[in-house]
GROMACS .gro file of C-alpha atoms in nm:
model
  496
    1MET     CA    1  -3.951  -5.955   0.330
    2ASP     CA    2  -3.738  -5.756   0.083
    3PHE     CA    3  -3.727  -5.467   0.330
    4CYS     CA    4  -3.599  -5.697   0.607
    5LYS     CA    5  -3.334  -5.842   0.377
    6SER     CA    6  -3.217  -5.493   0.274
    7ALA     CA    7  -3.202  -5.380   0.635
    8PHE     CA    8  -3.008  -5.693   0.730
    9ASP     CA    9  -2.761  -5.639   0.443
   10ALA     CA   10  -2.710  -5.275   0.542
   11LEU     CA   11  -2.651  -5.376   0.905
   12SER     CA   12  -2.400  -5.641   0.795
   13VAL     CA   13  -2.205  -5.387   0.591
   14PHE     CA   14  -2.207  -5.144   0.885
   15LEU     CA   15  -2.084  -5.406   1.132
   16GLU     CA   16  -1.821  -5.527   0.887
   17GLY     CA   17  -1.688  -5.171   0.862
   18ILE     CA   18  -1.666  -5.140   1.241
   19ILE     CA   19  -1.488  -5.475   1.270
   20ARG     CA   20  -1.247  -5.380   0.991
   21GLN     CA   21  -1.165  -5.048   1.162
   22LYS     CA   22  -1.119  -5.220   1.498
   23CYS     CA   23  -0.890  -5.479   1.340
   24TYR     CA   24  -0.681  -5.203   1.182
   25VAL     CA   25  -0.641  -5.022   1.515
   26ASN     CA   26  -0.552  -5.352   1.682
   27TYR     CA   27  -0.297  -5.413   1.406
   28LEU     CA   28  -0.138  -5.076   1.472
   29ASN     CA   29  -0.124  -5.149   1.844
   30ARG     CA   30  -0.042  -5.518   1.833
   31ASP     CA   31   0.303  -5.467   1.984
   32ASN     CA   32   0.148  -5.256   2.265
   33THR     CA   33   0.404  -4.980   2.206
   34LEU     CA   34   0.342  -4.607   2.242
   35ASN     CA   35   0.543  -4.428   1.971
   36ILE     CA   36   0.586  -4.063   2.068
   37LEU     CA   37   0.760  -3.817   1.835
   38ILE     CA   38   0.929  -3.528   2.020
   39ILE     CA   39   0.961  -3.189   1.850
   40GLY     CA   40   1.109  -2.879   2.013
   41GLU     CA   41   1.321  -2.571   1.964
   42THR     CA   42   1.695  -2.601   2.017
   43GLY     CA   43   1.772  -2.565   2.388
   44VAL     CA   44   1.423  -2.644   2.516
   45GLY     CA   45   1.549  -2.956   2.698
   46LYS     CA   46   1.418  -3.251   2.495
   47SER     CA   47   1.701  -3.486   2.594
   48THR     CA   48   1.669  -3.392   2.963
   49TRP     CA   49   1.294  -3.450   2.945
   50VAL     CA   50   1.343  -3.798   2.797
   51ASN     CA   51   1.590  -3.886   3.074
   52GLY     CA   52   1.363  -3.744   3.342
   53THR     CA   53   1.058  -3.933   3.216
   54ALA     CA   54   1.247  -4.265   3.225
   55ASN     CA   55   1.306  -4.204   3.598
   56TYR     CA   56   0.959  -4.072   3.686
   57VAL     CA   57   0.784  -4.386   3.556
   58GLU     CA   58   1.033  -4.607   3.743
   59TYR     CA   59   1.045  -4.431   4.080
   60GLY     CA   60   0.741  -4.274   4.241
   61SER     CA   61   0.948  -4.060   4.478
   62LEU     CA   62   1.293  -3.905   4.504
   63ASP     CA   63   1.364  -4.128   4.806
   64ALA     CA   64   1.293  -4.440   4.599
   65ALA     CA   65   1.518  -4.317   4.318
   66GLN     CA   66   1.809  -4.245   4.553
   67LEU     CA   67   1.771  -4.567   4.751
   68SER     CA   68   1.778  -4.771   4.429
   69ASN     CA   69   2.135  -4.654   4.352
   70ASP     CA   70   2.030  -4.699   3.989
   71PRO     CA   71   1.932  -4.364   3.834
   72LYS     CA   72   1.814  -4.403   3.477
   73TRP     CA   73   1.948  -4.223   3.173
   74LYS     CA   74   1.882  -4.276   2.804
   75ILE     CA   75   2.070  -3.987   2.644
   76PRO     CA   76   2.416  -3.860   2.748
   77LEU     CA   77   2.407  -3.497   2.858
   78ARG     CA   78   2.579  -3.247   3.081
   79PHE     CA   79   2.454  -2.960   3.294
   80THR     CA   80   2.585  -2.709   3.547
   81ILE     CA   81   2.455  -2.688   3.903
   82SER     CA   82   2.552  -2.481   4.211
   83ASP     CA   83   2.606  -2.619   4.561
   84ASP     CA   84   2.514  -2.451   4.891
   85HIS     CA   85   2.820  -2.226   4.863
   86LEU     CA   86   2.728  -2.112   4.508
   87ASN     CA   87   3.015  -2.307   4.358
   88GLU     CA   88   2.929  -2.422   4.007
   89GLN     CA   89   3.006  -2.776   3.897
   90THR     CA   90   2.947  -2.948   3.562
   91ILE     CA   91   2.772  -3.283   3.591
   92PHE     CA   92   2.801  -3.546   3.318
   93VAL     CA   93   2.524  -3.800   3.266
   94GLY     CA   94   2.627  -4.103   3.064
   95SER     CA   95   2.913  -4.106   2.814
   96GLU     CA   96   3.083  -3.778   2.723
   97GLY     CA   97   3.187  -3.905   2.379
   98ASP     CA   98   2.848  -3.977   2.220
   99GLU     CA   99   2.873  -3.861   1.857
  100ASN     CA  100   2.497  -3.803   1.832
  101GLU     CA  101   2.498  -3.561   2.127
  102GLN     CA  102   2.727  -3.264   2.065
  103ILE     CA  103   2.688  -2.952   2.275
  104LYS     CA  104   2.753  -2.621   2.100
  105VAL     CA  105   2.583  -2.295   2.189
  106GLY     CA  106   2.282  -2.227   1.964
  107GLU     CA  107   2.315  -2.556   1.775
  108SER     CA  108   2.103  -2.864   1.827
  109SER     CA  109   2.293  -3.103   2.054
  110THR     CA  110   2.108  -3.400   1.902
  111MET     CA  111   2.250  -3.456   1.553
  112PHE     CA  112   2.008  -3.718   1.417
  113PRO     CA  113   1.675  -3.871   1.529
  114GLN     CA  114   1.714  -4.154   1.776
  115SER     CA  115   1.469  -4.383   1.959
  116TYR     CA  116   1.474  -4.453   2.333
  117GLU     CA  117   1.255  -4.715   2.498
  118PHE     CA  118   1.142  -4.791   2.852
  119MET     CA  119   0.858  -4.979   3.018
  120TRP     CA  120   0.552  -4.816   3.170
  121GLY     CA  121   0.367  -5.093   3.348
  122ASN     CA  122   0.312  -5.358   3.081
  123ARG     CA  123   0.349  -5.113   2.792
  124LYS     CA  124   0.659  -5.016   2.604
  125VAL     CA  125   0.709  -4.642   2.552
  126ARG     CA  126   0.927  -4.540   2.258
  127PHE     CA  127   1.040  -4.177   2.249
  128ILE     CA  128   1.168  -4.061   1.910
  129ASP     CA  129   1.406  -3.779   1.999
  130THR     CA  130   1.482  -3.535   1.718
  131PRO     CA  131   1.728  -3.253   1.644
  132GLY     CA  132   1.616  -2.916   1.773
  133ILE     CA  133   1.425  -2.690   1.534
  134GLY     CA  134   1.543  -2.332   1.506
  135ASP     CA  135   1.910  -2.434   1.483
  136SER     CA  136   2.127  -2.119   1.471
  137ARG     CA  137   2.300  -2.250   1.157
  138GLY     CA  138   1.991  -2.134   0.975
  139LEU     CA  139   1.748  -2.252   0.711
  140PRO     CA  140   1.972  -2.516   0.545
  141GLN     CA  141   2.034  -2.700   0.873
  142ASN     CA  142   1.668  -2.682   0.979
  143LYS     CA  143   1.561  -2.828   0.642
  144ILE     CA  144   1.811  -3.110   0.694
  145HIS     CA  145   1.679  -3.178   1.046
  146LEU     CA  146   1.318  -3.205   0.924
  147ALA     CA  147   1.415  -3.426   0.628
  148ASN     CA  148   1.611  -3.654   0.864
  149ILE     CA  149   1.305  -3.695   1.087
  150PHE     CA  150   1.089  -3.827   0.804
  151ARG     CA  151   1.372  -4.040   0.666
  152TYR     CA  152   1.420  -4.194   1.011
  153ILE     CA  153   1.049  -4.281   1.045
  154GLU     CA  154   1.050  -4.437   0.698
  155GLU     CA  155   1.377  -4.629   0.736
  156HIS     CA  156   1.278  -4.774   1.075
  157GLN     CA  157   0.933  -4.870   0.941
  158PHE     CA  158   0.729  -4.725   1.226
  159ARG     CA  159   0.374  -4.818   1.126
  160ASN     CA  160   0.210  -4.564   1.353
  161LEU     CA  161   0.263  -4.275   1.591
  162SER     CA  162   0.064  -4.251   1.913
  163ALA     CA  163   0.136  -3.881   1.965
  164ILE     CA  164   0.350  -3.588   1.861
  165ILE     CA  165   0.453  -3.367   2.152
  166ILE     CA  166   0.581  -3.018   2.080
  167LEU     CA  167   0.803  -2.904   2.368
  168MET     CA  168   0.827  -2.530   2.435
  169LYS     CA  169   0.954  -2.294   2.700
  170PRO     CA  170   0.668  -2.158   2.915
  171ASN     CA  171   0.754  -1.788   2.913
  172GLU     CA  172   0.811  -1.684   2.550
  173LYS     CA  173   0.618  -1.362   2.484
  174VAL     CA  174   0.687  -1.374   2.111
  175PHE     CA  175   0.780  -1.666   1.888
  176THR     CA  176   1.105  -1.604   1.697
  177PRO     CA  177   1.093  -1.609   1.314
  178ALA     CA  178   1.306  -1.925   1.322
  179PHE     CA  179   1.063  -2.102   1.558
  180MET     CA  180   0.759  -1.986   1.358
  181TYR     CA  181   0.919  -2.115   1.040
  182CYS     CA  182   1.005  -2.453   1.188
  183ILE     CA  183   0.674  -2.520   1.363
  184SER     CA  184   0.487  -2.417   1.049
  185GLU     CA  185   0.714  -2.637   0.838
  186LEU     CA  186   0.633  -2.929   1.068
  187PHE     CA  187   0.260  -2.876   1.023
  188THR     CA  188   0.298  -2.877   0.645
  189HIS     CA  189   0.411  -3.239   0.679
  190LEU     CA  190   0.135  -3.357   0.915
  191PRO     CA  191  -0.199  -3.497   0.789
  192LYS     CA  192  -0.514  -3.332   0.920
  193ARG     CA  193  -0.635  -3.656   1.070
  194CYS     CA  194  -0.350  -3.653   1.326
  195ALA     CA  195  -0.452  -3.316   1.474
  196GLU     CA  196  -0.592  -3.476   1.789
  197ASN     CA  197  -0.261  -3.657   1.841
  198VAL     CA  198  -0.067  -3.328   1.867
  199LEU     CA  199   0.011  -3.240   2.229
  200PHE     CA  200   0.199  -2.948   2.385
  201GLY     CA  201   0.462  -2.982   2.657
  202PHE     CA  202   0.623  -2.700   2.853
  203THR     CA  203   0.959  -2.745   3.025
  204ALA     CA  204   1.107  -2.566   3.328
  205THR     CA  205   0.764  -2.462   3.457
  206ARG     CA  206   0.836  -2.482   3.833
  207PRO     CA  207   0.909  -2.103   3.859
  208PHE     CA  208   0.561  -2.048   3.713
  209HIS     CA  209   0.387  -2.288   3.956
  210TYR     CA  210   0.371  -2.558   3.688
  211GLN     CA  211   0.157  -2.342   3.460
  212ILE     CA  212   0.200  -2.199   3.110
  213ALA     CA  213   0.319  -1.839   3.138
  214ALA     CA  214   0.364  -1.587   2.856
  215THR     CA  215   0.389  -1.856   2.586
  216LEU     CA  216   0.015  -1.921   2.603
  217THR     CA  217  -0.078  -1.600   2.418
  218PRO     CA  218   0.137  -1.638   2.103
  219LEU     CA  219   0.057  -2.010   2.090
  220GLN     CA  220  -0.318  -1.947   2.101
  221GLN     CA  221  -0.281  -1.677   1.835
  222PHE     CA  222  -0.091  -1.918   1.611
  223LEU     CA  223  -0.352  -2.193   1.654
  224ALA     CA  224  -0.639  -1.947   1.594
  225THR     CA  225  -0.479  -1.843   1.265
  226LEU     CA  226  -0.437  -2.210   1.174
  227LYS     CA  227  -0.807  -2.276   1.238
  228GLU     CA  228  -0.912  -1.970   1.037
  229ARG     CA  229  -0.695  -2.057   0.736
  230GLN     CA  230  -0.711  -2.436   0.732
  231ASN     CA  231  -1.015  -2.522   0.945
  232VAL     CA  232  -0.796  -2.742   1.165
  233SER     CA  233  -0.871  -2.733   1.537
  234LEU     CA  234  -0.572  -2.759   1.768
  235GLU     CA  235  -0.644  -2.635   2.118
  236VAL     CA  236  -0.441  -2.571   2.431
  237SER     CA  237  -0.643  -2.736   2.707
  238LYS     CA  238  -0.601  -2.959   3.009
  239ASP     CA  239  -0.615  -3.259   2.776
  240THR     CA  240  -0.348  -3.131   2.536
  241ALA     CA  241  -0.108  -2.924   2.751
  242PHE     CA  242   0.139  -3.065   3.005
  243CYS     CA  243   0.373  -2.869   3.233
  244PHE     CA  244   0.700  -3.038   3.327
  245ASP     CA  245   1.015  -2.956   3.521
  246ASN     CA  246   1.328  -3.169   3.536
  247GLU     CA  247   1.524  -2.995   3.812
  248ALA     CA  248   1.464  -3.300   4.034
  249PHE     CA  249   1.621  -3.528   3.772
  250ARG     CA  250   1.930  -3.305   3.763
  251PHE     CA  251   1.944  -3.310   4.144
  252LEU     CA  252   1.932  -3.693   4.140
  253PHE     CA  253   2.257  -3.710   3.942
  254ALA     CA  254   2.422  -3.408   4.106
  255ALA     CA  255   2.370  -3.564   4.451
  256LEU     CA  256   2.554  -3.886   4.362
  257PRO     CA  257   2.845  -3.939   4.607
  258GLU     CA  258   3.110  -3.931   4.335
  259ASN     CA  259   3.022  -3.568   4.257
  260GLY     CA  260   3.093  -3.455   4.614
  261ILE     CA  261   2.818  -3.189   4.619
  262THR     CA  262   2.625  -3.127   4.941
  263PHE     CA  263   2.273  -2.986   4.963
  264THR     CA  264   2.075  -2.854   5.260
  265ASN     CA  265   1.769  -3.038   5.391
  266ASP     CA  266   1.550  -2.754   5.267
  267ALA     CA  267   1.692  -2.792   4.917
  268ARG     CA  268   1.634  -3.164   4.924
  269LYS     CA  269   1.271  -3.116   5.038
  270HIS     CA  270   1.224  -2.874   4.752
  271TYR     CA  271   1.356  -3.126   4.497
  272ALA     CA  272   1.149  -3.407   4.652
  273ALA     CA  273   0.832  -3.201   4.604
  274SER     CA  274   0.935  -3.121   4.247
  275TRP     CA  275   0.990  -3.492   4.181
  276GLY     CA  276   0.640  -3.572   4.305
  277GLN     CA  277   0.487  -3.312   4.075
  278SER     CA  278   0.692  -3.443   3.780
  279VAL     CA  279   0.573  -3.799   3.842
  280LYS     CA  280   0.212  -3.682   3.856
  281GLU     CA  281   0.233  -3.484   3.531
  282THR     CA  282   0.429  -3.756   3.349
  283LEU     CA  283   0.168  -4.020   3.432
  284ARG     CA  284  -0.110  -3.782   3.324
  285PHE     CA  285   0.071  -3.732   2.994
  286LEU     CA  286   0.119  -4.106   2.931
  287ASP     CA  287  -0.244  -4.177   3.026
  288ARG     CA  288  -0.354  -3.921   2.768
  289VAL     CA  289  -0.129  -4.067   2.497
  290SER     CA  290  -0.256  -4.419   2.565
  291SER     CA  291  -0.616  -4.296   2.521
  292LEU     CA  292  -0.550  -4.163   2.169
  293THR     CA  293  -0.600  -4.364   1.851
  294PRO     CA  294  -0.262  -4.399   1.678
  295PHE     CA  295  -0.236  -4.271   1.323
  296GLY     CA  296  -0.050  -4.450   1.044
  297THR     CA  297   0.272  -4.290   0.924
  298THR     CA  298   0.191  -4.366   0.559
  299ASP     CA  299  -0.018  -4.050   0.527
  300MET     CA  300   0.260  -3.836   0.672
  301LEU     CA  301   0.520  -3.985   0.439
  302SER     CA  302   0.286  -3.937   0.142
  303LEU     CA  303   0.261  -3.565   0.218
  304ASN     CA  304   0.638  -3.545   0.229
  305GLU     CA  305   0.659  -3.733  -0.101
  306ALA     CA  306   0.409  -3.499  -0.269
  307ARG     CA  307   0.610  -3.200  -0.151
  308GLN     CA  308   0.928  -3.352  -0.297
  309TYR     CA  309   0.754  -3.404  -0.629
  310ILE     CA  310   0.640  -3.041  -0.641
  311SER     CA  311   0.991  -2.924  -0.552
  312VAL     CA  312   1.132  -3.132  -0.837
  313LEU     CA  313   0.879  -2.988  -1.083
  314THR     CA  314   0.951  -2.620  -1.018
  315LYS     CA  315   1.281  -2.598  -1.203
  316PRO     CA  316   1.167  -2.780  -1.520
  317LEU     CA  317   0.860  -2.553  -1.522
  318ALA     CA  318   1.096  -2.256  -1.525
  319LEU     CA  319   1.321  -2.414  -1.788
  320ILE     CA  320   1.037  -2.483  -2.026
  321SER     CA  321   0.973  -2.111  -2.076
  322ASP     CA  322   1.321  -2.079  -2.229
  323MET     CA  323   1.268  -2.379  -2.454
  324ILE     CA  324   0.917  -2.293  -2.574
  325ASP     CA  325   1.027  -2.174  -2.921
  326ALA     CA  326   1.146  -2.522  -3.019
  327THR     CA  327   0.873  -2.772  -3.095
  328LEU     CA  328   0.625  -2.525  -2.950
  329GLU     CA  329   0.316  -2.742  -2.945
  330GLU     CA  330   0.491  -3.041  -2.784
  331TYR     CA  331   0.638  -2.828  -2.509
  332LYS     CA  332   0.303  -2.657  -2.450
  333ALA     CA  333   0.135  -2.995  -2.409
  334GLU     CA  334   0.404  -3.111  -2.166
  335LYS     CA  335   0.384  -2.783  -1.978
  336GLU     CA  336   0.006  -2.821  -1.940
  337MET     CA  337   0.047  -3.179  -1.818
  338MET     CA  338   0.317  -3.076  -1.568
  339GLU     CA  339   0.106  -2.787  -1.437
  340GLY     CA  340  -0.202  -3.008  -1.415
  341ILE     CA  341  -0.024  -3.284  -1.224
  342ALA     CA  342   0.155  -3.032  -1.000
  343ALA     CA  343  -0.188  -2.880  -0.926
  344MET     CA  344  -0.322  -3.226  -0.835
  345PHE     CA  345  -0.029  -3.278  -0.597
  346GLY     CA  346  -0.102  -2.933  -0.454
  347ALA     CA  347  -0.468  -3.022  -0.406
  348PHE     CA  348  -0.360  -3.339  -0.225
  349LEU     CA  349  -0.154  -3.128   0.016
  350LYS     CA  350  -0.435  -2.872   0.063
  351LYS     CA  351  -0.679  -3.149   0.141
  352SER     CA  352  -0.456  -3.367   0.357
  353ALA     CA  353  -0.194  -3.152   0.537
  354ILE     CA  354  -0.258  -2.946   0.850
  355MET     CA  355  -0.072  -2.667   0.669
  356PRO     CA  356  -0.025  -2.713   0.291
  357PHE     CA  357   0.271  -2.476   0.285
  358ASN     CA  358   0.483  -2.284   0.534
  359ASP     CA  359   0.396  -1.918   0.480
  360THR     CA  360   0.656  -1.801   0.735
  361ILE     CA  361   0.953  -1.914   0.527
  362GLU     CA  362   0.942  -1.607   0.300
  363LYS     CA  363   0.999  -1.370   0.592
  364TYR     CA  364   1.258  -1.605   0.740
  365ILE     CA  365   1.468  -1.610   0.422
  366GLU     CA  366   1.433  -1.234   0.372
  367LEU     CA  367   1.561  -1.176   0.726
  368SER     CA  368   1.859  -1.402   0.652
  369ILE     CA  369   1.937  -1.205   0.333
  370GLN     CA  370   1.915  -0.876   0.524
  371GLN     CA  371   2.152  -1.021   0.783
  372TYR     CA  372   2.417  -1.096   0.520
  373HIS     CA  373   2.376  -0.754   0.355
  374LEU     CA  374   2.428  -0.591   0.695
  375ILE     CA  375   2.745  -0.793   0.756
  376ILE     CA  376   2.885  -0.703   0.411
  377SER     CA  377   2.811  -0.332   0.458
  378ILE     CA  378   2.978  -0.331   0.801
  379ILE     CA  379   3.294  -0.494   0.662
  380GLN     CA  380   3.306  -0.249   0.371
  381ALA     CA  381   3.272   0.042   0.616
  382LEU     CA  382   3.576  -0.064   0.819
  383GLU     CA  383   3.895   0.139   0.779
  384HIS     CA  384   4.089  -0.002   0.483
  385GLY     CA  385   4.412  -0.165   0.591
  386SER     CA  386   4.304  -0.200   0.954
  387ALA     CA  387   4.344  -0.532   1.131
  388GLU     CA  388   3.966  -0.579   1.148
  389TYR     CA  389   3.932  -0.502   0.775
  390MET     CA  390   4.207  -0.744   0.673
  391ALA     CA  391   4.064  -1.018   0.896
  392GLU     CA  392   3.710  -0.991   0.759
  393ILE     CA  393   3.740  -0.877   0.394
  394THR     CA  394   3.804  -1.232   0.268
  395ARG     CA  395   3.456  -1.343   0.376
  396ILE     CA  396   3.265  -1.108   0.141
  397PRO     CA  397   3.267  -1.333  -0.173
  398ALA     CA  398   3.131  -1.626   0.031
  399ASP     CA  399   2.862  -1.407   0.190
  400ILE     CA  400   2.755  -1.280  -0.155
  401GLU     CA  401   2.720  -1.643  -0.265
  402HIS     CA  402   2.506  -1.715   0.042
  403VAL     CA  403   2.275  -1.426  -0.054
  404LYS     CA  404   2.240  -1.565  -0.409
  405THR     CA  405   2.159  -1.911  -0.271
  406LEU     CA  406   1.895  -1.775  -0.034
  407ALA     CA  407   1.740  -1.567  -0.314
  408ASP     CA  408   1.720  -1.882  -0.530
  409TRP     CA  409   1.549  -2.071  -0.245
  410LEU     CA  410   1.301  -1.787  -0.206
  411GLU     CA  411   1.209  -1.796  -0.576
  412ARG     CA  412   1.167  -2.175  -0.571
  413TYR     CA  413   0.948  -2.149  -0.259
  414LYS     CA  414   0.721  -1.896  -0.433
  415GLN     CA  415   0.686  -2.131  -0.731
  416GLN     CA  416   0.605  -2.425  -0.502
  417LYS     CA  417   0.351  -2.216  -0.312
  418HIS     CA  418   0.186  -2.118  -0.641
  419CYS     CA  419   0.154  -2.486  -0.741
  420ILE     CA  420  -0.018  -2.562  -0.412
  421GLU     CA  421  -0.247  -2.257  -0.417
  422ILE     CA  422  -0.384  -2.335  -0.764
  423GLY     CA  423  -0.438  -2.700  -0.670
  424ALA     CA  424  -0.707  -2.878  -0.870
  425LYS     CA  425  -1.042  -2.929  -0.705
  426ASP     CA  426  -1.028  -3.308  -0.684
  427GLY     CA  427  -0.653  -3.374  -0.673
  428CYS     CA  428  -0.523  -3.729  -0.643
  429THR     CA  429  -0.480  -3.994  -0.376
  430ALA     CA  430  -0.154  -4.098  -0.211
  431SER     CA  431  -0.157  -4.424  -0.407
  432GLU     CA  432  -0.200  -4.240  -0.739
  433MET     CA  433   0.093  -3.999  -0.692
  434LYS     CA  434   0.365  -4.236  -0.810
  435ARG     CA  435   0.164  -4.325  -1.122
  436TYR     CA  436   0.120  -3.958  -1.214
  437PHE     CA  437   0.484  -3.885  -1.140
  438GLN     CA  438   0.587  -4.173  -1.366
  439LYS     CA  439   0.387  -4.009  -1.647
  440LEU     CA  440   0.601  -3.701  -1.603
  441LEU     CA  441   0.921  -3.906  -1.617
  442ASN     CA  442   0.803  -4.049  -1.951
  443LEU     CA  443   0.757  -3.708  -2.115
  444LYS     CA  444   0.949  -3.680  -2.442
  445HIS     CA  445   1.122  -3.348  -2.376
  446CYS     CA  446   1.102  -3.269  -2.005
  447GLY     CA  447   1.100  -3.620  -1.858
  448ARG     CA  448   1.477  -3.644  -1.835
  449TYR     CA  449   1.502  -3.303  -1.665
  450ILE     CA  450   1.245  -3.404  -1.407
  451LYS     CA  451   1.432  -3.730  -1.343
  452GLU     CA  452   1.765  -3.546  -1.315
  453MET     CA  453   1.619  -3.297  -1.067
  454PHE     CA  454   1.462  -3.575  -0.860
  455GLU     CA  455   1.787  -3.776  -0.847
  456CYS     CA  456   1.989  -3.461  -0.777
  457GLU     CA  457   1.764  -3.369  -0.484
  458LYS     CA  458   1.792  -3.717  -0.336
  459ARG     CA  459   2.172  -3.718  -0.377
  460GLY     CA  460   2.196  -3.373  -0.224
  461MET     CA  461   2.015  -3.482   0.092
  462GLU     CA  462   2.230  -3.795   0.122
  463ASP     CA  463   2.550  -3.595   0.070
  464GLN     CA  464   2.437  -3.343   0.330
  465LYS     CA  465   2.358  -3.622   0.574
  466LYS     CA  466   2.711  -3.765   0.531
  467HIS     CA  467   2.860  -3.419   0.558
  468THR     CA  468   2.672  -3.347   0.880
  469SER     CA  469   2.749  -3.683   1.038
  470SER     CA  470   3.121  -3.636   0.981
  471GLY     CA  471   3.110  -3.327   1.201
  472ALA     CA  472   3.188  -3.086   0.914
  473GLN     CA  473   3.014  -2.752   0.895
  474SER     CA  474   2.823  -2.620   0.596
  475HIS     CA  475   3.068  -2.328   0.580
  476SER     CA  476   3.417  -2.281   0.721
  477ALA     CA  477   3.423  -2.232   1.096
  478GLY     CA  478   3.564  -1.882   1.118
  479ASN     CA  479   3.372  -1.735   0.829
  480GLN     CA  480   3.011  -1.844   0.877
  481PRO     CA  481   2.808  -1.640   1.127
  482SER     CA  482   2.519  -1.801   1.312
  483PHE     CA  483   2.187  -1.674   1.185
  484PHE     CA  484   2.009  -1.398   1.381
  485HIS     CA  485   2.152  -1.391   1.736
  486GLY     CA  486   2.482  -1.547   1.629
  487SER     CA  487   2.548  -1.290   1.359
  488MET     CA  488   2.433  -1.005   1.583
  489SER     CA  489   2.698  -1.100   1.839
  490TRP     CA  490   2.956  -1.097   1.554
  491ILE     CA  491   2.839  -0.750   1.445
  492SER     CA  492   2.869  -0.623   1.802
  493ARG     CA  493   3.226  -0.754   1.820
  494ILE     CA  494   3.332  -0.588   1.493
  495THR     CA  495   3.168  -0.252   1.565
  496GLY     CA  496   3.283  -0.243   1.926
   0.00000   0.00000   0.00000
């Protein structure tokens, strides 16, 4: 009798757990909305893909789209297309004056995250479009973009994400340092449990017969390294990879009567076939997303919060070495507490994040520093008194300051990485982090420094957000070279 009662109790607990889990999933999905976060390198075509998808779910064929006289667009954009006589014409989709969509070569055209919704059958699809990663303005701008993404998710109170799609070009033989940095930085902010919700999309794949081309090799190498280091399995397979092309969407708008562009019947047949393929792949993608269990955004925001706490702790940890002579024992005790709590935060990241830290950032910053040193040496080598010398010599003090700033970032990154690497075995939970951080704020000697650093970091991000939204640049327009390819074009101009 006792055995039967124990078995019944165990079964009740088991069923209660299943019901509780099912209720939680139903809670996440109660509004029947698919929330899809879009990540991609600058110039990959995220905005075009969003616009194209809105049309492919509405119209099953190009004929239906044209007969409707109601082509869909969610994001203003412009593109160039050639007619049958090879005459180029710029086509505008939507409003030309949208402040969130600014087109400058090498810079993300999307300034801040923005949501776009459309219906797919009886389900609402919400795309969260984000600024492009790998912005040519360099590390500061990319850090701002990533911070804005998490701020947007938090401010708009999205309870869950159905999927994260990483859009890439299909024929990249080697990932650039900027792209490696940004994709790694993204993974440092994603909890391990959302790994199955990460999907890969490839744009402009029609020339490659709607297949992944050269990009497959470096992507598989990156994911293999991730599995080896973090034991996180992300695979490129039929279930996780989707090949798109939006040339048919561009044709739909280019062929509008007001644009006055004519196309041959063969060209139209080509675009009609491309439209059909795009519809097929889009529906396959949405079917896959709808089959995934959404993950709560709380875990993702907790990782971001833990990383902020570690960042705040690094400078006081450095300061305490200079102050150790005064009230030695008190400072030692506070130092041990700070290191212990920082280690617990690090253990939380190691346990919970797909990548606890971005180990590509060191190389990325070093390349940026080398770039500035090269620019300074080229200016100094110019003939004194020449027009080129007089035009460029005034930039050297600012460039030296940029090098100092980057060197400071590099040192802080190494300190943060150390905190994560020595993470305590057990760590803490997301709910315990604030309580431990409050203990640090209450420290007799270092508490005020920690609070000042935390408030300063928050103010800095808010100031940068205002600065960016006003259209101002981080550095004056004529004096700040774009990182990597931008500065190389500047060097070529100076050296002839």
